[in-house]
Amino acid sequence: MAGAGGFRIRPRRGEEYLLDKRLKGMVRHIIFPCPTPQSKGILVIPTYDGTLMVGPTAAFIEDKDERTTSAAGSDEIFAAVRRFVPGISERDCIAEFAGLRAVTDDEDFIIGPSAQKGFINCAGIQSPA
């Protein structure tokens, strides 16, 4: 915004799915698999009231305003979580969400002086930062 870039941000879309309350209590702790080079992994997340969320995906996209969910994202998530919790199904989904993470080309955080005098760049700060 200030013209103090010097790096490129790419949007990475993450999809998550909220599951029906009838599964409440099926999982009581976060299931957090080993991270991949693209993401921290697809999780099974009990919410504060015991319902479950599953996700996220991690797909690079070109449109920085694109926040729709996809059949491919759903397939990826439910295939992954069934390895840990076989009783979870796509039919359990009651709501879908997608958001974007701002990722730099080299996948690392950028924190430091910019080429523009008087500015510090803080960019590409991903989870769990």
Short mmCIF file of C-alpha atoms in Angstrom, two decimals, residues 19 23 26-27 44 52 54 78 81-82 85-92:
data_model
loop_
_atom_site.label_atom_id
_atom_site.label_comp_id
_atom_site.label_asym_id
_atom_site.label_seq_id
_atom_site.Cartn_x
_atom_site.Cartn_y
_atom_site.Cartn_z
CA LEU A 19 -19.81 -30.65 10.89
CA LEU A 23 -20.90 -35.73 15.96
CA MET A 26 -16.60 -37.86 18.68
CA VAL A 27 -13.21 -36.12 18.92
CA VAL A 44 -9.87 -32.29 13.02
CA LEU A 52 -16.16 -30.43 14.87
CA VAL A 54 -12.14 -30.10 9.56
CA PHE A 78 -12.64 -35.58 3.92
CA VAL A 81 -9.67 -36.78 8.03
CA ARG A 82 -11.17 -40.23 7.40
CA VAL A 85 -11.60 -40.55 12.17
CA PRO A 86 -13.31 -43.01 9.80
CA GLY A 87 -16.78 -42.04 11.07
CA ILE A 88 -16.59 -38.56 9.50
CA SER A 89 -18.31 -38.09 6.13
CA GLU A 90 -19.02 -35.30 3.65
CA ARG A 91 -22.69 -35.79 4.52
CA ASP A 92 -21.91 -34.45 8.02
#
